[in-house]
Amino acid sequence: MGKKMKVGIIGAGRIGKVHSQSIMNHIPEVEIKAISDVYLEGAKEWAEKMGIPTATQDYKEILNDPEIDAVLICSSTDTHAQISIEAARAGKHIFCEKPVDLSVAKVEAVLEEVKKAGVKFQVGFNRRFDHNFSKVKELIDGGKVGDLHIVKITSRDPAPPPAEYVKVSGGMFLDMTIHDFDMARFLVGSEVEEVYVSAAVRVDPAIGEAGDVDTAVINLKFADGTICVIDNSRKAAYGYDQRVEVFGSKGKVEIANDTPSSAILSTEEGVFSEKPKYFFLERYMDSFVDEMKEFMDAVLNEKEVPVTGIDGLKPVLIGLAAKESVKTGAPVKL
């Protein structure tokens, strides 16, 4: 085997661990040289478990290492933009978890630095790489559905986050629905022109007290005429509910939830099937592997990244418009 490309991971929390496992188990041509986290003990424990040579509290040690070609930014959202800018200036290729930032100005600043540095920059919208959603996209692009008329996206979490998280996450539209905004753009292949939201607090009063909503129906109007409806809830008692239907001039394509098995039991008491997979790591683990493979392939083989900085910016713009629509009770033009 030839010389491996070396990468560093900034952030040793849940998603940093997911990406490190993806690389070590599925991408043999890449080596993780270092991992950093503000909680050094956790980084050290994980590094020892995974055989990562270096664990540090200071991410700048990773950026200053000339052997490291690319970095994965998996730290808290409020650090993504600054670290991305520093990484670009250090000449590192960048995989940045979503959102790049909650501020449009900061996202634009990142994109400018990335452009100046000429480095790869991919945003972590992993659902594009899910086997179900990617099949829907393939059928749309193949003309099987015809001209798109209506897209319906259902996205409901199995349990709400604590209100403390909502206070710093930017709220439901920027920490949860942002994936659905990206999926809508990905499937339709056009840009959103108008956002209108009907929202409420139906799950946890503490979320409302924190200034957010936990239940919403979002209408998106696209430049090509397609209408998209997204329904969100912070709590689906039966599991992680992730479905899409695309309706067009030639027909429709829809996907059901992934379940642990497709077994259906029919008896005199009724007909029973399994509940959807409960947690996003169960549901989307393969998509995390595939997005990382695509990023590494883009770096190693001088290809375009599949999810660009603009793809990171647009859902933030839509999310901010959604928040404005809730506030005003009116449609918001983008």
Short mmCIF file of C-alpha atoms in Angstrom, two decimals:
data_model
loop_
_atom_site.label_atom_id
_atom_site.label_comp_id
_atom_site.label_asym_id
_atom_site.label_seq_id
_atom_site.Cartn_x
_atom_site.Cartn_y
_atom_site.Cartn_z
CA MET A 1 0.00 0.00 0.00
CA GLY A 2 1.29 3.47 -0.86
CA LYS A 3 1.53 6.47 1.42
CA LYS A 4 -1.75 7.30 3.14
CA MET A 5 -3.38 10.71 3.23
CA LYS A 6 -3.37 12.06 6.77
CA VAL A 7 -6.29 13.86 8.37
CA GLY A 8 -7.10 15.46 11.70
CA ILE A 9 -10.45 15.50 13.51
CA ILE A 10 -11.47 18.56 15.52
CA GLY A 11 -14.12 17.53 18.02
CA ALA A 12 -14.26 14.14 19.73
CA GLY A 13 -17.97 14.14 20.53
CA ARG A 14 -20.62 11.89 19.03
CA ILE A 15 -20.25 12.94 15.40
CA GLY A 16 -16.44 13.11 15.59
CA LYS A 17 -16.47 9.51 16.75
CA VAL A 18 -18.83 8.49 13.96
CA HIS A 19 -16.56 9.99 11.30
CA SER A 20 -13.42 8.51 12.82
CA GLN A 21 -15.01 5.06 12.75
CA SER A 22 -16.07 5.57 9.14
CA ILE A 23 -12.52 6.41 8.12
CA MET A 24 -10.80 3.68 10.10
CA ASN A 25 -13.24 0.94 9.11
CA HIS A 26 -14.02 1.85 5.51
CA ILE A 27 -11.38 4.16 3.97
CA PRO A 28 -8.01 2.37 4.10
CA GLU A 29 -6.20 4.99 2.04
CA VAL A 30 -6.70 7.59 4.80
CA GLU A 31 -5.04 7.75 8.21
CA ILE A 32 -6.26 9.78 11.19
CA LYS A 33 -3.12 11.36 12.63
CA ALA A 34 -4.67 13.46 15.40
CA ILE A 35 -7.90 14.28 17.20
CA SER A 36 -8.61 17.30 19.39
CA ASP A 37 -11.29 18.28 21.85
CA VAL A 38 -11.68 20.91 24.57
CA TYR A 39 -12.28 17.94 26.91
CA LEU A 40 -8.83 16.39 26.62
CA GLU A 41 -9.54 13.25 28.63
CA GLY A 42 -12.35 12.22 26.30
CA ALA A 43 -10.14 12.80 23.26
CA LYS A 44 -7.33 10.77 24.83
CA GLU A 45 -9.66 7.88 25.65
CA TRP A 46 -11.06 7.78 22.14
CA ALA A 47 -7.61 8.12 20.53
CA GLU A 48 -6.32 5.20 22.61
CA LYS A 49 -9.34 3.07 21.74
CA MET A 50 -9.09 3.78 18.01
CA GLY A 51 -5.31 3.81 17.68
CA ILE A 52 -5.09 7.50 16.77
CA PRO A 53 -1.48 8.61 17.47
CA THR A 54 -2.17 12.09 18.89
CA ALA A 55 -4.84 13.62 21.12
CA THR A 56 -4.70 17.31 21.96
CA GLN A 57 -6.80 20.01 23.56
CA ASP A 58 -5.62 22.62 21.05
CA TYR A 59 -7.01 22.17 17.53
CA LYS A 60 -4.39 24.57 16.22
CA GLU A 61 -1.80 21.82 16.64
CA ILE A 62 -3.72 19.94 13.93
CA LEU A 63 -3.89 22.99 11.67
CA ASN A 64 -0.17 23.64 12.09
CA ASP A 65 0.85 20.04 11.30
CA PRO A 66 2.31 20.05 7.75
CA GLU A 67 1.65 16.31 7.35
CA ILE A 68 -2.11 16.73 7.74
CA ASP A 69 -3.85 17.34 4.42
CA ALA A 70 -7.48 17.62 5.54
CA VAL A 71 -9.48 18.32 8.67
CA LEU A 72 -12.93 17.29 9.85
CA ILE A 73 -14.62 20.02 11.89
CA CYS A 74 -16.93 18.22 14.32
CA SER A 75 -16.81 20.69 17.20
CA SER A 76 -19.73 22.77 18.53
CA THR A 77 -21.67 24.80 15.96
CA ASP A 78 -20.47 28.15 17.30
CA THR A 79 -16.86 27.20 16.44
CA HIS A 80 -17.40 25.91 12.88
CA ALA A 81 -16.92 29.19 11.02
CA GLN A 82 -13.79 30.35 12.85
CA ILE A 83 -12.06 26.99 12.62
CA SER A 84 -13.02 26.68 8.93
CA ILE A 85 -11.43 30.06 8.21
CA GLU A 86 -8.25 29.11 10.09
CA ALA A 87 -8.13 25.72 8.36
CA ALA A 88 -8.48 27.32 4.92
CA ARG A 89 -5.68 29.76 5.71
CA ALA A 90 -3.56 26.79 6.80
CA GLY A 91 -4.16 25.18 3.40
CA LYS A 92 -6.17 22.24 4.73
CA HIS A 93 -9.07 20.66 2.86
CA ILE A 94 -12.16 20.89 5.04
CA PHE A 95 -15.14 18.73 5.91
CA CYS A 96 -17.41 20.84 8.13
CA GLU A 97 -20.43 19.58 9.99
CA LYS A 98 -23.67 21.47 9.47
CA PRO A 99 -24.53 24.23 9.97
CA VAL A 100 -21.39 26.14 9.02
CA ASP A 101 -22.78 28.93 11.18
CA LEU A 102 -26.12 30.45 12.17
CA SER A 103 -25.04 33.81 10.73
CA VAL A 104 -25.21 34.35 6.97
CA ALA A 105 -22.34 36.84 7.14
CA LYS A 106 -20.09 34.31 8.88
CA VAL A 107 -20.93 31.57 6.37
CA GLU A 108 -20.13 33.96 3.53
CA ALA A 109 -16.82 34.84 5.20
CA VAL A 110 -15.94 31.14 5.33
CA LEU A 111 -16.77 30.67 1.66
CA GLU A 112 -14.59 33.64 0.73
CA GLU A 113 -11.60 32.23 2.65
CA VAL A 114 -12.09 28.78 1.14
CA LYS A 115 -12.20 30.29 -2.34
CA LYS A 116 -9.03 32.31 -1.70
CA ALA A 117 -7.17 29.28 -0.36
CA GLY A 118 -8.32 26.99 -3.18
CA VAL A 119 -9.10 24.13 -0.80
CA LYS A 120 -11.95 21.61 -0.88
CA PHE A 121 -14.86 22.41 1.42
CA GLN A 122 -17.69 19.93 2.00
CA VAL A 123 -20.64 20.43 4.35
CA GLY A 124 -22.03 17.49 6.32
CA PHE A 125 -25.51 17.02 4.92
CA ASN A 126 -25.30 13.24 5.18
CA ARG A 127 -28.90 12.46 4.22
CA ARG A 128 -28.12 13.07 0.55
CA PHE A 129 -26.06 9.86 0.74
CA ASP A 130 -28.80 7.73 2.33
CA HIS A 131 -29.76 4.74 0.18
CA ASN A 132 -33.44 5.73 0.09
CA PHE A 133 -33.05 9.43 -0.68
CA SER A 134 -30.30 8.86 -3.23
CA LYS A 135 -32.57 6.41 -5.07
CA VAL A 136 -35.35 9.00 -5.19
CA LYS A 137 -32.89 11.53 -6.62
CA GLU A 138 -31.72 8.98 -9.21
CA LEU A 139 -35.30 8.39 -10.37
CA ILE A 140 -36.05 12.13 -10.54
CA ASP A 141 -32.89 12.81 -12.54
CA GLY A 142 -33.73 9.89 -14.84
CA GLY A 143 -37.05 11.53 -15.74
CA LYS A 144 -39.14 8.73 -14.23
CA VAL A 145 -41.37 11.13 -12.28
CA GLY A 146 -41.56 13.77 -15.01
CA ASP A 147 -41.84 17.45 -14.13
CA LEU A 148 -42.05 17.83 -10.37
CA HIS A 149 -45.27 19.22 -8.93
CA ILE A 150 -45.32 18.42 -5.20
CA VAL A 151 -42.68 17.17 -2.77
CA LYS A 152 -43.71 16.02 0.71
CA ILE A 153 -41.09 15.51 3.41
CA THR A 154 -41.93 14.07 6.83
CA SER A 155 -39.21 14.44 9.44
CA ARG A 156 -40.02 13.69 13.07
CA ASP A 157 -37.56 12.99 15.86
CA PRO A 158 -38.22 10.26 18.42
CA ALA A 159 -37.64 12.56 21.41
CA PRO A 160 -37.21 16.31 21.93
CA PRO A 161 -33.87 17.83 22.91
CA PRO A 162 -33.49 19.64 26.23
CA ALA A 163 -34.55 23.29 26.22
CA GLU A 164 -30.95 24.26 27.03
CA TYR A 165 -29.89 22.84 23.66
CA VAL A 166 -32.59 24.76 21.83
CA LYS A 167 -31.29 28.03 23.29
CA VAL A 168 -27.89 27.59 21.59
CA SER A 169 -28.78 25.51 18.51
CA GLY A 170 -30.58 28.27 16.63
CA GLY A 171 -33.91 26.50 17.12
CA MET A 172 -35.72 23.75 15.28
CA PHE A 173 -35.44 25.24 11.79
CA LEU A 174 -31.64 25.55 12.04
CA ASP A 175 -30.76 22.39 13.95
CA MET A 176 -33.36 19.91 12.66
CA THR A 177 -35.32 21.18 9.65
CA ILE A 178 -32.08 22.38 8.06
CA HIS A 179 -31.62 18.77 6.87
CA ASP A 180 -35.06 18.87 5.26
CA PHE A 181 -34.35 22.20 3.58
CA ASP A 182 -31.21 20.65 2.11
CA MET A 183 -33.12 17.54 1.05
CA ALA A 184 -35.79 19.66 -0.65
CA ARG A 185 -33.15 21.56 -2.66
CA PHE A 186 -31.32 18.32 -3.45
CA LEU A 187 -34.42 16.57 -4.79
CA VAL A 188 -36.03 19.49 -6.61
CA GLY A 189 -32.83 20.88 -8.13
CA SER A 190 -34.11 24.44 -7.92
CA GLU A 191 -33.95 27.31 -5.41
CA VAL A 192 -36.55 28.28 -2.82
CA GLU A 193 -38.24 31.62 -3.51
CA GLU A 194 -40.80 31.76 -0.68
CA VAL A 195 -41.23 30.22 2.78
CA TYR A 196 -44.41 30.08 4.84
CA VAL A 197 -44.65 28.32 8.20
CA SER A 198 -47.43 27.30 10.56
CA ALA A 199 -45.87 26.30 13.88
CA ALA A 200 -46.76 25.57 17.50
CA VAL A 201 -45.48 24.19 20.78
CA ARG A 202 -47.18 20.81 21.18
CA VAL A 203 -44.47 18.62 22.69
CA ASP A 204 -42.65 20.43 25.50
CA PRO A 205 -43.66 23.79 27.03
CA ALA A 206 -40.02 24.36 28.04
CA ILE A 207 -39.10 24.57 24.35
CA GLY A 208 -41.67 27.35 23.93
CA GLU A 209 -40.31 29.11 27.01
CA ALA A 210 -36.86 28.95 25.37
CA GLY A 211 -38.32 30.86 22.42
CA ASP A 212 -38.69 28.01 19.93
CA VAL A 213 -41.37 25.73 18.46
CA ASP A 214 -41.48 21.94 18.35
CA THR A 215 -44.17 21.27 15.73
CA ALA A 216 -44.36 22.81 12.27
CA VAL A 217 -45.66 22.58 8.73
CA ILE A 218 -43.49 24.46 6.24
CA ASN A 219 -44.48 25.38 2.70
CA LEU A 220 -41.70 26.10 0.20
CA LYS A 221 -42.23 27.56 -3.27
CA PHE A 222 -39.40 26.86 -5.71
CA ALA A 223 -38.29 28.97 -8.66
CA ASP A 224 -39.26 26.18 -11.09
CA GLY A 225 -42.83 26.09 -9.73
CA THR A 226 -42.49 23.02 -7.50
CA ILE A 227 -44.31 23.18 -4.17
CA CYS A 228 -42.78 21.42 -1.17
CA VAL A 229 -44.45 20.65 2.16
CA ILE A 230 -42.34 19.68 5.18
CA ASP A 231 -43.89 18.48 8.42
CA ASN A 232 -41.75 18.38 11.53
CA SER A 233 -42.22 17.23 15.09
CA ARG A 234 -39.71 16.97 17.90
CA LYS A 235 -41.41 13.82 19.19
CA ALA A 236 -42.80 10.81 17.34
CA ALA A 237 -43.66 8.22 19.98
CA TYR A 238 -43.11 5.33 17.54
CA GLY A 239 -39.55 6.20 16.47
CA TYR A 240 -37.54 8.18 13.95
CA ASP A 241 -39.98 9.07 11.16
CA GLN A 242 -38.21 9.89 7.87
CA ARG A 243 -40.32 9.72 4.70
CA VAL A 244 -40.51 11.44 1.32
CA GLU A 245 -43.01 11.48 -1.55
CA VAL A 246 -42.27 13.17 -4.88
CA PHE A 247 -45.23 13.65 -7.22
CA GLY A 248 -44.84 14.72 -10.83
CA SER A 249 -46.31 14.72 -14.32
CA LYS A 250 -45.44 11.05 -14.97
CA GLY A 251 -46.12 9.56 -11.57
CA LYS A 252 -44.66 9.54 -8.07
CA VAL A 253 -41.89 7.98 -6.01
CA GLU A 254 -42.07 7.54 -2.26
CA ILE A 255 -39.93 5.97 0.43
CA ALA A 256 -41.00 4.36 3.69
CA ASN A 257 -39.14 4.31 6.99
CA ASP A 258 -36.27 1.94 7.54
CA THR A 259 -37.17 -0.73 10.09
CA PRO A 260 -35.02 -3.38 11.82
CA SER A 261 -36.69 -5.96 9.57
CA SER A 262 -39.48 -6.04 6.98
CA ALA A 263 -41.28 -8.90 8.77
CA ILE A 264 -45.05 -8.48 9.09
CA LEU A 265 -46.95 -10.72 11.50
CA SER A 266 -50.62 -11.32 10.70
CA THR A 267 -52.82 -13.05 13.29
CA GLU A 268 -56.44 -12.94 14.44
CA GLU A 269 -55.44 -10.09 16.80
CA GLY A 270 -54.22 -7.90 13.95
CA VAL A 271 -51.36 -7.21 11.57
CA PHE A 272 -48.06 -6.15 13.14
CA SER A 273 -44.81 -4.76 11.75
CA GLU A 274 -41.75 -3.26 13.39
CA LYS A 275 -41.43 0.38 14.39
CA PRO A 276 -38.98 2.65 12.51
CA LYS A 277 -35.38 2.64 13.64
CA TYR A 278 -35.29 4.80 16.74
CA PHE A 279 -32.20 7.00 16.51
CA PHE A 280 -30.48 8.91 13.71
CA LEU A 281 -27.27 6.93 14.14
CA GLU A 282 -29.17 3.70 13.49
CA ARG A 283 -31.05 5.17 10.55
CA TYR A 284 -28.24 7.01 8.82
CA MET A 285 -24.99 5.25 9.77
CA ASP A 286 -24.27 4.08 6.21
CA SER A 287 -24.84 7.59 4.88
CA PHE A 288 -22.14 8.94 7.21
CA VAL A 289 -19.72 6.39 5.75
CA ASP A 290 -20.65 7.26 2.17
CA GLU A 291 -20.37 11.03 2.62
CA MET A 292 -16.90 10.58 4.09
CA LYS A 293 -15.86 8.33 1.21
CA GLU A 294 -17.02 11.01 -1.24
CA PHE A 295 -15.09 13.76 0.57
CA MET A 296 -11.88 11.75 0.71
CA ASP A 297 -12.28 10.78 -2.95
CA ALA A 298 -12.65 14.46 -3.89
CA VAL A 299 -9.44 15.33 -2.05
CA LEU A 300 -7.42 12.34 -3.23
CA ASN A 301 -8.52 12.50 -6.86
CA GLU A 302 -9.01 16.24 -7.40
CA LYS A 303 -12.79 16.02 -7.83
CA GLU A 304 -15.54 18.46 -6.92
CA VAL A 305 -17.10 17.86 -3.52
CA PRO A 306 -20.73 16.68 -3.71
CA VAL A 307 -22.02 19.11 -1.05
CA THR A 308 -20.55 22.59 -1.49
CA GLY A 309 -20.30 25.69 0.66
CA ILE A 310 -23.27 27.17 -1.21
CA ASP A 311 -25.23 24.04 -0.25
CA GLY A 312 -24.28 24.90 3.33
CA LEU A 313 -25.42 28.50 3.00
CA LYS A 314 -28.82 28.06 1.29
CA PRO A 315 -30.52 26.00 4.05
CA VAL A 316 -29.43 28.60 6.63
CA LEU A 317 -31.12 31.31 4.54
CA ILE A 318 -34.27 29.18 4.32
CA GLY A 319 -34.14 28.45 8.06
CA LEU A 320 -33.88 32.13 8.93
CA ALA A 321 -36.80 32.87 6.59
CA ALA A 322 -38.81 30.14 8.35
CA LYS A 323 -38.15 31.77 11.72
CA GLU A 324 -39.23 35.13 10.29
CA SER A 325 -42.43 33.57 8.94
CA VAL A 326 -43.30 32.20 12.39
CA LYS A 327 -42.66 35.61 13.88
CA THR A 328 -44.75 37.57 11.33
CA GLY A 329 -47.33 34.95 10.44
CA ALA A 330 -46.74 35.73 6.77
CA PRO A 331 -44.88 34.23 3.80
CA VAL A 332 -41.25 35.36 3.48
CA LYS A 333 -39.57 35.92 0.12
CA LEU A 334 -35.96 34.88 -0.30
#
